[in-house]
mmCIF file of C-alpha atoms in Angstrom:
data_model
loop_
_atom_site.group_PDB
_atom_site.id
_atom_site.type_symbol
_atom_site.label_atom_id
_atom_site.label_comp_id
_atom_site.label_asym_id
_atom_site.label_seq_id
_atom_site.Cartn_x
_atom_site.Cartn_y
_atom_site.Cartn_z
ATOM 1 C CA MET W 1 -0.059 -0.027 0.007
ATOM 2 C CA ALA W 2 1.034 3.463 -0.686
ATOM 3 C CA THR W 3 2.406 5.643 2.057
ATOM 4 C CA LEU W 4 2.695 9.401 2.271
ATOM 5 C CA SER W 5 5.967 11.133 2.795
ATOM 6 C CA ARG W 6 6.899 11.662 6.455
ATOM 7 C CA THR W 7 9.036 14.550 6.060
ATOM 8 C CA SER W 8 7.799 18.112 7.018
ATOM 9 C CA SER W 9 7.713 20.617 4.312
ATOM 10 C CA PHE W 10 7.088 23.653 6.573
ATOM 11 C CA LYS W 11 9.376 26.530 5.791
ATOM 12 C CA PRO W 12 9.389 29.555 8.075
ATOM 13 C CA LEU W 13 8.486 32.948 6.559
ATOM 14 C CA PRO W 14 11.094 35.457 5.921
ATOM 15 C CA SER W 15 11.685 37.516 8.957
ATOM 16 C CA ASP W 16 11.904 40.746 7.167
ATOM 17 C CA SER W 17 8.347 40.508 5.756
ATOM 18 C CA LEU W 18 6.676 39.745 9.097
ATOM 19 C CA PRO W 19 5.356 42.273 11.638
ATOM 20 C CA PRO W 20 7.552 42.426 14.813
ATOM 21 C CA TRP W 21 4.913 40.659 16.913
ATOM 22 C CA LEU W 22 4.830 37.654 14.438
ATOM 23 C CA SER W 23 8.561 37.496 13.851
ATOM 24 C CA ILE W 24 9.114 36.949 17.603
ATOM 25 C CA SER W 25 6.790 33.954 17.609
ATOM 26 C CA GLN W 26 8.173 32.407 14.418
ATOM 27 C CA PRO W 27 10.063 29.642 16.297
ATOM 28 C CA LEU W 28 6.937 28.674 18.105
ATOM 29 C CA LEU W 29 4.899 28.611 14.968
ATOM 30 C CA GLN W 30 7.459 26.540 13.303
ATOM 31 C CA TRP W 31 7.586 24.076 16.152
ATOM 32 C CA TRP W 32 3.740 23.921 16.175
ATOM 33 C CA MET W 33 3.545 23.187 12.525
ATOM 34 C CA GLU W 34 6.175 20.435 12.792
ATOM 35 C CA GLN W 35 4.183 18.860 15.670
ATOM 36 C CA SER W 36 0.837 19.141 13.878
ATOM 37 C CA VAL W 37 2.234 17.542 10.658
ATOM 38 C CA LYS W 38 3.699 14.632 12.779
ATOM 39 C CA GLY W 39 0.410 14.190 14.382
ATOM 40 C CA VAL W 40 -1.763 14.255 11.236
ATOM 41 C CA GLN W 41 0.468 12.260 9.061
ATOM 42 C CA PRO W 42 -0.171 8.876 10.612
ATOM 43 C CA LEU W 43 -3.970 9.496 10.617
ATOM 44 C CA MET W 44 -3.774 10.344 6.892
ATOM 45 C CA ASN W 45 -1.760 7.107 6.256
ATOM 46 C CA VAL W 46 -4.429 4.991 8.220
ATOM 47 C CA GLN W 47 -7.196 6.637 6.153
ATOM 48 C CA LEU W 48 -5.288 5.991 2.970
ATOM 49 C CA ALA W 49 -4.740 2.382 3.827
ATOM 50 C CA TRP W 50 -8.425 2.008 4.515
ATOM 51 C CA LEU W 51 -9.453 3.614 1.307
ATOM 52 C CA GLU W 52 -7.151 1.293 -0.638
ATOM 53 C CA SER W 53 -8.564 -1.547 1.217
ATOM 54 C CA VAL W 54 -12.108 -0.586 0.383
ATOM 55 C CA SER W 55 -11.096 -0.040 -3.244
ATOM 56 C CA SER W 56 -9.546 -3.580 -3.421
ATOM 57 C CA ALA W 57 -12.768 -5.038 -1.737
ATOM 58 C CA MET W 58 -14.937 -3.391 -4.255
ATOM 59 C CA GLN W 59 -12.759 -4.585 -7.200
ATOM 60 C CA MET W 60 -12.997 -8.186 -5.825
ATOM 61 C CA GLU W 61 -16.711 -7.972 -5.534
ATOM 62 C CA MET W 62 -17.032 -6.599 -9.067
ATOM 63 C CA GLU W 63 -14.985 -9.642 -10.276
ATOM 64 C CA PHE W 64 -17.350 -11.984 -8.362
ATOM 65 C CA CYS W 65 -20.351 -10.300 -9.761
ATOM 66 C CA GLN W 66 -18.800 -10.903 -13.268
ATOM 67 C CA ALA W 67 -18.301 -14.553 -12.442
ATOM 68 C CA ILE W 68 -22.036 -14.790 -11.497
ATOM 69 C CA ALA W 69 -23.122 -13.048 -14.816
ATOM 70 C CA GLU W 70 -20.896 -15.470 -16.722
ATOM 71 C CA SER W 71 -22.322 -18.612 -14.902
ATOM 72 C CA HIS W 72 -25.921 -17.319 -15.673
ATOM 73 C CA GLU W 73 -24.969 -16.819 -19.308
ATOM 74 C CA LYS W 74 -23.729 -20.355 -19.529
ATOM 75 C CA ILE W 75 -26.913 -21.743 -17.992
ATOM 76 C CA SER W 76 -29.104 -19.587 -20.352
ATOM 77 C CA HIS W 77 -27.033 -20.693 -23.386
ATOM 78 C CA CYS W 78 -27.461 -24.380 -22.412
ATOM 79 C CA LEU W 79 -31.173 -23.978 -21.955
ATOM 80 C CA LEU W 80 -31.581 -22.258 -25.286
ATOM 81 C CA ILE W 81 -29.478 -24.683 -27.318
ATOM 82 C CA HIS W 82 -30.685 -27.962 -25.767
ATOM 83 C CA GLN W 83 -34.398 -27.151 -25.241
ATOM 84 C CA LYS W 84 -35.695 -29.273 -28.185
ATOM 85 C CA SER W 85 -33.406 -32.204 -27.972
ATOM 86 C CA PRO W 86 -34.911 -35.287 -26.356
ATOM 87 C CA LYS W 87 -31.674 -36.076 -24.284
ATOM 88 C CA SER W 88 -31.390 -32.463 -23.283
ATOM 89 C CA THR W 89 -31.794 -32.966 -19.612
ATOM 90 C CA GLU W 90 -28.454 -34.741 -19.363
ATOM 91 C CA LYS W 91 -26.672 -32.022 -21.244
ATOM 92 C CA ILE W 92 -28.487 -29.306 -19.196
ATOM 93 C CA THR W 93 -27.422 -30.912 -16.057
ATOM 94 C CA ASP W 94 -23.789 -31.038 -17.184
ATOM 95 C CA CYS W 95 -23.941 -27.408 -18.218
ATOM 96 C CA TYR W 96 -25.500 -26.537 -14.878
ATOM 97 C CA GLN W 97 -22.956 -28.447 -12.868
ATOM 98 C CA GLN W 98 -20.111 -26.914 -14.828
ATOM 99 C CA ALA W 99 -21.417 -23.453 -14.316
ATOM 100 C CA MET W 100 -21.903 -24.048 -10.588
ATOM 101 C CA GLN W 101 -18.382 -25.448 -10.305
ATOM 102 C CA ASP W 102 -17.003 -22.337 -11.978
ATOM 103 C CA LEU W 103 -19.033 -20.236 -9.605
ATOM 104 C CA SER W 104 -17.864 -22.225 -6.549
ATOM 105 C CA ASN W 105 -14.202 -21.703 -7.658
ATOM 106 C CA ALA W 106 -14.840 -17.996 -8.065
ATOM 107 C CA HIS W 107 -16.383 -17.753 -4.541
ATOM 108 C CA LEU W 108 -13.397 -19.678 -2.988
ATOM 109 C CA ASN W 109 -10.946 -17.393 -4.696
ATOM 110 C CA ARG W 110 -12.986 -14.355 -3.443
ATOM 111 C CA LEU W 111 -12.714 -15.710 0.070
ATOM 112 C CA LYS W 112 -9.062 -16.155 -0.294
ATOM 113 C CA LYS W 113 -8.484 -12.694 -1.589
ATOM 114 C CA VAL W 114 -10.642 -11.330 1.249
ATOM 115 C CA THR W 115 -8.538 -13.046 3.832
ATOM 116 C CA GLU W 116 -5.413 -11.623 2.234
ATOM 117 C CA LEU W 117 -6.918 -8.130 2.160
ATOM 118 C CA SER W 118 -7.729 -8.234 5.682
ATOM 119 C CA HIS W 119 -4.219 -9.255 6.657
ATOM 120 C CA ASP W 120 -2.753 -6.541 4.530
ATOM 121 C CA PHE W 121 -5.040 -3.882 6.064
ATOM 122 C CA ARG W 122 -4.108 -4.898 9.599
ATOM 123 C CA SER W 123 -0.329 -4.723 8.659
ATOM 124 C CA ALA W 124 -0.754 -1.225 7.297
ATOM 125 C CA ILE W 125 -2.549 -0.122 10.352
ATOM 126 C CA TRP W 126 0.131 -1.599 12.748
ATOM 127 C CA GLU W 127 2.816 0.178 10.685
ATOM 128 C CA GLU W 128 1.201 3.453 11.383
ATOM 129 C CA ILE W 129 0.731 2.766 15.112
#
């Protein structure tokens, strides 16, 4: 998963362009900005990891929906081709079993990917903590 840069890009303002009351507090402002960037960066990385995880999950679900559509297409194709033949029930049964086997394999693959996704997400969270 992608991580954001951890370096602070805060640069103090030039002292000559600041009013006197602000130029005195410049070191304090610089320290405050560095601390706020350090505190926000891990939260941004956690959110980025979560969004990447959600994106991967959505992609896996779309792949599974595609497998469902393909199995339905196979079954429909078998029903339309073999509807008039007297031995069609055996052929339809074979087509149906093949489509269900493909769908079962797609579901098992989906479960495997979900397990890996959960592990990757937990690893990314622990890196930030």
